[in-house]
C-alpha cells in the first residue's frame, strides 16, 4: 500500500496539473453546499434560540378590539403586559411623497424581551414624546432611505404632523414579513389617538404581550378558565418556535437540494476531467502493465490520485464555503438577531467535505475500472 501511495504521488506531481478542472468543479460544488448549509445552520440556531425575543413575550393575546378593563386587569395581575396596536396606513412626507407603513403604537413597557436600539441613542419614550407641540416618530431605516428622510424632518400621519426623532437600528421583534408588508414605524399611544386613524372600518390588531414566570400552557389554561367564552386568540412562544422550526426545516431542505444539485452538475465536470486524464495516461498504463503491474493495482494507483485531489479540493471548498457562510451571517445580522458562531459550522462543513469526496470517487469509478 505504501509503495502504491508513493507511486501515485510521484505520478500526480508529474502530470496532475491536467486535473485542474476536476479540482475547480469539485471545490465550487463543495463550497456551495458548505456555504448554504453553514448559513442555514447559524440562522436557524440563532432564531430558534431567540424565539421569545422575536415573538415579543412568553404569550400573546391577540384581538381586533381593545380588551375590557377587567380582562386587562387579570392579565396584569398574572404577568407583565405590554400593548402593541398595529395596522397598515399611509405616511406622507412634507414633499408630498407617500408610502405604506406598518404603524405600531407601543407603551412604556415595550419591548418585554430584547433591547430596542435607536439612532441617535435614546429611550423610546423620549423619541416618541411631545416636543414643541408635536409627537415624535421612529422610522425604519429602509423607509428613511426610500423617502430621503432624516432625523428632524416632519411627516404626516392621519390628522397630525410628527417629527422624525430617531431611526431603528435593531428592533427585537421586527416581523420577518416587514420587507413586503410595510416597514414598521413606532409612535406612542397618545399620538395614535390624535391621528384619528382608528375609525369604524379600520382593521387594527391589538397585541397584548405577556411576560410571566408561569409555564405558557398553564397561563393559557388559567386565562381560558377565567374567560371561557372570550374570542381572543392566544399564542405562545413555544408554538411560534415549533412553526419557525418547521419553516426553517423546509427552507433548509430546499437549500441543500440546490447545493447537492450544483455538486452533481459539478460532478459531470469531474467525470469528464478524469476521463481526459486517463486517456492521456494510456502510454504510462501500457508501460506499467509491461513491467508486471496488475490491473487491480493500476486502478488503485489512479483511485488514490483521485482521493488525494478530492480530499484537498473538498477541504478547500469547505473552507471557502465556511467563509461565505460567515460573511452571509454578518450581512443578515443587520436585519435579524443572528450572531456568527464558528462551532455551528463544523457539522455542515464536514458534511460538504464528505459529499465532495464521495462524488469524486463514485462518478469516475466505473470509468477507472473500465480502463
Short mmCIF file of C-alpha atoms in Angstrom, two decimals:
data_model
loop_
_atom_site.label_atom_id
_atom_site.label_comp_id
_atom_site.label_asym_id
_atom_site.label_seq_id
_atom_site.Cartn_x
_atom_site.Cartn_y
_atom_site.Cartn_z
CA UNK A 1 0.00 0.00 0.00
CA UNK A 2 2.83 2.35 0.85
CA UNK A 3 4.52 1.72 -2.48
CA UNK A 4 1.25 2.35 -4.35
CA UNK A 5 0.78 5.63 -2.49
CA UNK A 6 4.33 6.68 -3.31
CA UNK A 7 3.83 5.79 -6.99
CA UNK A 8 0.50 7.65 -7.11
CA UNK A 9 2.05 10.76 -5.56
CA UNK A 10 5.07 10.80 -7.89
CA UNK A 11 2.88 10.37 -10.96
CA UNK A 12 0.48 13.05 -9.70
CA UNK A 13 3.31 15.52 -9.19
CA UNK A 14 4.49 14.94 -12.74
CA UNK A 15 1.18 15.14 -14.62
CA UNK A 16 -1.53 16.13 -12.14
CA UNK A 17 -1.76 19.68 -13.49
CA UNK A 18 -4.16 18.43 -16.18
CA UNK A 19 -6.75 17.75 -13.46
CA UNK A 20 -7.28 21.42 -12.59
CA UNK A 21 -10.83 21.28 -13.99
CA UNK A 22 -11.51 18.37 -11.61
CA UNK A 23 -10.29 20.44 -8.67
CA UNK A 24 -12.18 23.61 -9.58
CA UNK A 25 -15.53 21.86 -10.23
CA UNK A 26 -15.31 19.91 -7.02
CA UNK A 27 -14.19 22.88 -4.92
CA UNK A 28 -17.02 25.11 -6.17
CA UNK A 29 -19.67 22.43 -5.63
CA UNK A 30 -18.46 21.75 -2.09
CA UNK A 31 -18.21 25.48 -1.38
CA UNK A 32 -21.86 25.98 -2.33
CA UNK A 33 -23.03 23.16 -0.05
CA UNK A 34 -20.84 24.38 2.81
CA UNK A 35 -21.95 28.00 2.42
CA UNK A 36 -25.68 27.22 2.19
CA UNK A 37 -25.59 24.63 4.96
CA UNK A 38 -23.44 26.79 7.24
CA UNK A 39 -25.58 29.89 6.77
CA UNK A 40 -28.78 27.92 7.33
CA UNK A 41 -27.35 26.30 10.48
CA UNK A 42 -26.32 29.62 12.03
CA UNK A 43 -29.51 31.46 11.15
CA UNK A 44 -31.81 28.65 12.32
CA UNK A 45 -29.92 28.13 15.58
CA UNK A 46 -29.99 31.85 16.41
CA UNK A 47 -33.66 32.30 15.53
CA UNK A 48 -34.79 29.25 17.48
CA UNK A 49 -32.72 30.33 20.49
CA UNK A 50 -34.28 33.83 20.44
CA UNK A 51 -37.91 32.86 19.84
CA UNK A 52 -39.10 34.78 22.91
CA UNK A 53 -37.40 37.92 21.63
CA UNK A 54 -38.80 37.52 18.11
CA UNK A 55 -42.25 36.72 19.48
CA UNK A 56 -42.16 39.66 21.88
CA UNK A 57 -43.11 37.77 25.04
CA UNK A 58 -43.98 34.42 26.56
CA UNK A 59 -47.57 34.69 25.33
CA UNK A 60 -49.62 36.97 23.14
CA UNK A 61 -53.33 37.74 23.47
CA UNK A 62 -54.43 38.98 20.06
CA UNK A 63 -57.73 40.70 19.33
CA UNK A 64 -59.35 43.04 16.81
CA UNK A 65 -60.75 45.27 19.55
CA UNK A 66 -59.35 46.53 22.87
CA UNK A 67 -59.71 44.17 25.81
CA UNK A 68 -62.05 45.23 28.58
CA UNK A 69 -60.60 46.76 31.75
CA UNK A 70 -61.48 43.58 33.64
CA UNK A 71 -59.53 41.33 31.27
CA UNK A 72 -56.58 43.72 31.18
CA UNK A 73 -56.52 43.79 34.99
CA UNK A 74 -56.48 39.96 35.09
CA UNK A 75 -53.58 39.82 32.62
CA UNK A 76 -51.62 42.48 34.53
CA UNK A 77 -52.14 40.53 37.78
CA UNK A 78 -50.66 37.39 36.20
CA UNK A 79 -47.62 38.83 34.46
CA UNK A 80 -46.05 41.90 32.90
CA UNK A 81 -48.06 43.06 29.90
CA UNK A 82 -47.21 45.38 27.01
CA UNK A 83 -49.82 46.50 24.49
CA UNK A 84 -48.97 46.92 20.83
CA UNK A 85 -51.52 48.29 18.35
CA UNK A 86 -50.59 47.53 14.78
CA UNK A 87 -52.16 48.26 11.39
CA UNK A 88 -51.25 49.48 7.93
CA UNK A 89 -51.66 53.07 6.89
CA UNK A 90 -50.14 55.69 4.62
CA UNK A 91 -47.37 58.05 5.71
CA UNK A 92 -46.84 61.36 3.90
CA UNK A 93 -43.68 63.47 3.79
CA UNK A 94 -43.51 67.26 3.64
CA UNK A 95 -42.72 66.91 -0.08
CA UNK A 96 -45.99 65.05 -0.66
CA UNK A 97 -44.48 61.57 -1.12
CA UNK A 98 -46.48 58.72 0.41
CA UNK A 99 -45.58 55.20 1.50
CA UNK A 100 -47.43 52.25 3.01
CA UNK A 101 -46.17 51.58 6.55
CA UNK A 102 -46.89 49.20 9.42
CA UNK A 103 -47.90 51.64 12.15
CA UNK A 104 -47.06 50.36 15.63
CA UNK A 105 -48.29 52.13 18.75
CA UNK A 106 -46.37 50.94 21.81
CA UNK A 107 -46.40 51.63 25.54
CA UNK A 108 -43.63 52.31 28.05
CA UNK A 109 -43.01 48.58 28.74
CA UNK A 110 -42.16 47.76 25.12
CA UNK A 111 -40.19 45.56 24.43
CA UNK A 112 -40.60 42.86 27.07
CA UNK A 113 -37.62 40.90 25.72
CA UNK A 114 -34.54 42.17 23.96
CA UNK A 115 -33.40 45.76 23.52
CA UNK A 116 -34.67 48.37 21.08
CA UNK A 117 -31.69 50.26 19.67
CA UNK A 118 -32.22 53.70 18.14
CA UNK A 119 -30.05 56.15 16.22
CA UNK A 120 -29.34 58.60 17.78
CA UNK A 121 -29.30 56.56 21.01
CA UNK A 122 -32.18 57.47 23.33
CA UNK A 123 -35.06 55.83 25.20
CA UNK A 124 -38.13 55.07 23.11
CA UNK A 125 -40.30 57.16 25.46
CA UNK A 126 -38.12 60.19 24.72
CA UNK A 127 -38.16 59.58 20.96
CA UNK A 128 -41.97 59.42 20.87
CA UNK A 129 -42.70 62.16 23.42
CA UNK A 130 -44.25 65.56 22.75
CA UNK A 131 -41.74 68.33 21.97
CA UNK A 132 -42.62 71.78 20.68
CA UNK A 133 -46.22 70.69 20.39
CA UNK A 134 -45.54 67.66 18.15
CA UNK A 135 -45.20 63.97 18.89
CA UNK A 136 -42.12 62.07 17.80
CA UNK A 137 -41.93 59.07 15.48
CA UNK A 138 -39.26 56.39 14.97
CA UNK A 139 -38.73 55.24 11.39
CA UNK A 140 -37.36 52.07 9.91
CA UNK A 141 -34.06 52.85 8.10
CA UNK A 142 -35.37 51.27 4.89
CA UNK A 143 -38.28 53.71 4.85
CA UNK A 144 -35.97 56.60 5.70
CA UNK A 145 -33.75 55.78 2.74
CA UNK A 146 -36.65 55.34 0.32
CA UNK A 147 -38.24 58.67 1.22
CA UNK A 148 -34.94 60.54 1.86
CA UNK A 149 -35.99 61.31 5.43
CA UNK A 150 -33.57 62.17 8.22
CA UNK A 151 -33.84 62.94 11.92
CA UNK A 152 -35.54 66.32 12.32
CA UNK A 153 -37.79 66.03 9.26
CA UNK A 154 -41.55 66.24 9.57
CA UNK A 155 -44.13 63.73 8.34
CA UNK A 156 -47.91 63.46 8.41
CA UNK A 157 -49.95 60.58 9.81
CA UNK A 158 -53.70 60.97 9.68
CA UNK A 159 -54.59 64.39 11.04
CA UNK A 160 -51.33 65.31 12.78
CA UNK A 161 -47.74 66.10 11.96
CA UNK A 162 -44.90 64.28 13.73
CA UNK A 163 -41.17 64.90 13.96
CA UNK A 164 -38.71 62.16 12.99
CA UNK A 165 -36.73 61.71 16.19
CA UNK A 166 -34.77 58.52 15.52
CA UNK A 167 -34.18 55.58 13.21
CA UNK A 168 -34.44 51.95 14.29
CA UNK A 169 -31.07 50.21 14.42
CA UNK A 170 -32.41 46.96 15.89
CA UNK A 171 -36.00 46.08 16.71
CA UNK A 172 -36.01 42.74 18.57
CA UNK A 173 -39.50 41.67 17.47
CA UNK A 174 -39.28 43.05 13.93
CA UNK A 175 -41.58 40.97 11.74
CA UNK A 176 -39.89 38.73 9.20
CA UNK A 177 -42.64 39.92 6.82
CA UNK A 178 -41.78 43.60 7.30
CA UNK A 179 -39.98 43.94 3.97
CA UNK A 180 -43.16 43.30 1.99
CA UNK A 181 -46.00 44.18 4.42
CA UNK A 182 -44.64 47.67 5.08
CA UNK A 183 -41.68 48.97 7.10
CA UNK A 184 -42.60 49.45 10.77
CA UNK A 185 -42.82 52.91 12.37
CA UNK A 186 -43.20 53.48 16.12
CA UNK A 187 -45.35 56.09 17.85
CA UNK A 188 -46.88 56.48 21.30
CA UNK A 189 -50.45 55.58 22.24
CA UNK A 190 -51.21 59.27 22.79
CA UNK A 191 -50.02 60.10 19.27
CA UNK A 192 -52.17 57.34 17.80
CA UNK A 193 -55.31 58.70 19.44
CA UNK A 194 -54.61 62.16 17.94
CA UNK A 195 -54.12 60.84 14.41
CA UNK A 196 -57.81 59.83 14.24
CA UNK A 197 -56.78 56.78 12.22
CA UNK A 198 -58.76 54.40 14.42
CA UNK A 199 -62.14 54.81 12.76
CA UNK A 200 -65.02 52.40 12.09
CA UNK A 201 -63.84 50.16 9.28
CA UNK A 202 -60.14 50.29 10.17
CA UNK A 203 -58.54 46.94 10.94
CA UNK A 204 -56.09 47.32 13.82
CA UNK A 205 -54.60 44.34 15.62
CA UNK A 206 -54.28 44.62 19.40
CA UNK A 207 -51.40 42.51 20.69
CA UNK A 208 -51.19 42.13 24.46
CA UNK A 209 -47.82 40.53 25.05
CA UNK A 210 -47.21 38.88 28.40
CA UNK A 211 -44.02 38.05 30.28
CA UNK A 212 -44.64 35.58 33.06
CA UNK A 213 -42.84 33.10 35.31
CA UNK A 214 -45.58 30.52 34.74
CA UNK A 215 -45.42 27.89 32.05
CA UNK A 216 -47.09 29.34 28.94
CA UNK A 217 -49.53 26.46 28.68
CA UNK A 218 -50.51 26.81 32.35
CA UNK A 219 -51.07 30.57 31.85
CA UNK A 220 -53.23 29.88 28.80
CA UNK A 221 -55.33 27.33 30.70
CA UNK A 222 -55.81 29.79 33.56
CA UNK A 223 -56.94 32.51 31.15
CA UNK A 224 -59.36 30.18 29.38
CA UNK A 225 -60.75 29.06 32.74
CA UNK A 226 -61.33 32.68 33.76
CA UNK A 227 -62.81 33.71 30.39
CA UNK A 228 -64.02 30.55 28.62
CA UNK A 229 -66.11 32.42 26.04
CA UNK A 230 -63.56 35.07 25.14
CA UNK A 231 -62.83 35.42 21.41
CA UNK A 232 -59.19 36.47 21.84
CA UNK A 233 -56.53 34.40 20.10
CA UNK A 234 -53.84 33.13 22.47
CA UNK A 235 -50.45 32.08 21.17
CA UNK A 236 -47.28 31.09 22.98
CA UNK A 237 -43.64 31.38 22.03
CA UNK A 238 -43.45 27.57 22.11
CA UNK A 239 -45.96 27.37 19.26
CA UNK A 240 -44.01 30.03 17.40
CA UNK A 241 -40.83 28.02 17.97
CA UNK A 242 -42.42 24.89 16.51
CA UNK A 243 -43.76 26.75 13.48
CA UNK A 244 -40.47 28.55 12.95
CA UNK A 245 -38.60 25.25 13.17
CA UNK A 246 -40.92 23.74 10.57
CA UNK A 247 -40.44 26.65 8.17
CA UNK A 248 -36.67 26.67 8.66
CA UNK A 249 -36.60 22.92 8.03
CA UNK A 250 -38.39 23.40 4.72
CA UNK A 251 -36.01 26.20 3.76
CA UNK A 252 -33.02 24.09 4.75
CA UNK A 253 -34.23 21.16 2.64
CA UNK A 254 -34.60 23.43 -0.37
CA UNK A 255 -31.18 25.00 0.13
CA UNK A 256 -29.46 21.63 0.47
CA UNK A 257 -31.29 20.31 -2.59
CA UNK A 258 -29.92 23.22 -4.60
CA UNK A 259 -26.46 22.61 -3.21
CA UNK A 260 -26.48 18.89 -4.00
CA UNK A 261 -27.80 19.61 -7.48
CA UNK A 262 -24.93 22.01 -8.09
CA UNK A 263 -22.46 19.46 -6.75
CA UNK A 264 -23.88 16.76 -9.02
CA UNK A 265 -23.59 19.07 -12.04
CA UNK A 266 -20.03 19.78 -10.99
CA UNK A 267 -19.57 16.02 -10.80
CA UNK A 268 -20.08 15.88 -14.56
CA UNK A 269 -17.06 18.11 -14.91
CA UNK A 270 -15.19 15.83 -12.51
CA UNK A 271 -16.07 12.78 -14.62
CA UNK A 272 -15.02 14.43 -17.88
CA UNK A 273 -11.73 15.67 -16.48
CA UNK A 274 -10.86 12.23 -15.07
CA UNK A 275 -11.76 10.63 -18.40
CA UNK A 276 -9.50 13.05 -20.28
CA UNK A 277 -6.72 12.48 -17.74
CA UNK A 278 -6.85 8.70 -18.10
CA UNK A 279 -6.89 8.90 -21.89
CA UNK A 280 -3.68 10.91 -21.70
CA UNK A 281 -2.13 8.22 -19.48
CA UNK A 282 -2.61 5.29 -21.90
CA UNK A 283 1.12 5.16 -22.66
CA UNK A 284 2.00 5.12 -18.96
CA UNK A 285 -0.59 2.42 -18.30
CA UNK A 286 0.83 0.24 -21.07
CA UNK A 287 4.35 0.63 -19.67
CA UNK A 288 3.29 -0.29 -16.15
CA UNK A 289 1.44 -3.35 -17.44
CA UNK A 290 4.51 -4.41 -19.40
CA UNK A 291 6.69 -4.40 -16.28
CA UNK A 292 4.16 -6.60 -14.44
CA UNK A 293 1.83 -4.24 -12.58
CA UNK A 294 -1.61 -5.85 -12.49
CA UNK A 295 -4.88 -4.14 -13.44
CA UNK A 296 -6.15 -4.03 -9.86
CA UNK A 297 -3.02 -2.28 -8.63
CA UNK A 298 -3.14 0.10 -11.60
CA UNK A 299 -6.71 1.04 -10.69
CA UNK A 300 -5.65 1.54 -7.07
CA UNK A 301 -2.91 3.97 -8.13
CA UNK A 302 -5.30 6.22 -10.02
CA UNK A 303 -8.05 5.94 -7.43
CA UNK A 304 -5.50 7.07 -4.82
CA UNK A 305 -4.70 10.04 -7.02
CA UNK A 306 -8.40 10.91 -7.27
CA UNK A 307 -8.76 10.51 -3.50
CA UNK A 308 -5.81 12.83 -2.80
CA UNK A 309 -7.12 15.54 -5.13
CA UNK A 310 -10.72 15.08 -3.95
CA UNK A 311 -9.74 15.39 -0.31
CA UNK A 312 -7.67 18.53 -0.91
CA UNK A 313 -10.22 20.17 -3.25
CA UNK A 314 -13.13 19.36 -0.95
CA UNK A 315 -11.24 20.75 2.02
CA UNK A 316 -10.51 23.97 0.13
CA UNK A 317 -14.18 24.18 -0.91
CA UNK A 318 -15.37 23.60 2.66
CA UNK A 319 -13.10 26.35 3.99
CA UNK A 320 -14.23 28.71 1.21
CA UNK A 321 -17.89 27.89 1.86
CA UNK A 322 -17.40 28.43 5.60
CA UNK A 323 -16.00 31.88 4.85
CA UNK A 324 -19.02 32.66 2.67
CA UNK A 325 -21.34 31.49 5.46
CA UNK A 326 -19.67 33.80 7.99
CA UNK A 327 -19.90 36.74 5.58
CA UNK A 328 -23.56 35.96 4.88
CA UNK A 329 -24.30 35.77 8.60
CA UNK A 330 -22.67 39.17 9.13
CA UNK A 331 -24.86 40.65 6.38
CA UNK A 332 -28.05 39.04 7.72
CA UNK A 333 -27.28 40.19 11.28
CA UNK A 334 -28.19 43.76 10.28
CA UNK A 335 -31.82 42.65 9.84
CA UNK A 336 -32.16 39.61 12.13
CA UNK A 337 -30.87 38.69 15.61
CA UNK A 338 -28.19 36.38 14.25
CA UNK A 339 -24.64 36.01 15.56
CA UNK A 340 -21.72 34.19 13.94
CA UNK A 341 -20.69 31.00 15.74
CA UNK A 342 -17.85 29.00 14.20
CA UNK A 343 -18.76 25.92 16.24
CA UNK A 344 -22.05 25.64 14.34
CA UNK A 345 -20.15 25.34 11.05
CA UNK A 346 -18.34 22.11 11.93
CA UNK A 347 -21.18 19.75 11.01
CA UNK A 348 -22.20 21.37 7.66
CA UNK A 349 -18.56 21.75 6.57
CA UNK A 350 -17.81 18.13 7.42
CA UNK A 351 -20.91 17.01 5.51
CA UNK A 352 -19.88 19.09 2.49
CA UNK A 353 -16.37 17.57 2.56
CA UNK A 354 -17.74 14.01 2.73
CA UNK A 355 -20.17 14.69 -0.14
CA UNK A 356 -17.38 16.13 -2.27
CA UNK A 357 -15.11 13.14 -1.75
CA UNK A 358 -17.99 10.71 -2.35
CA UNK A 359 -18.95 12.39 -5.65
CA UNK A 360 -15.34 12.43 -6.78
CA UNK A 361 -14.95 8.70 -6.10
CA UNK A 362 -18.33 7.42 -7.27
CA UNK A 363 -18.56 9.12 -10.66
CA UNK A 364 -15.09 8.23 -12.02
CA UNK A 365 -15.03 4.72 -10.52
CA UNK A 366 -16.78 2.87 -13.37
CA UNK A 367 -14.58 4.60 -15.91
CA UNK A 368 -11.41 3.88 -13.95
CA UNK A 369 -12.38 0.24 -13.64
CA UNK A 370 -13.00 0.01 -17.38
CA UNK A 371 -9.59 1.34 -18.12
#
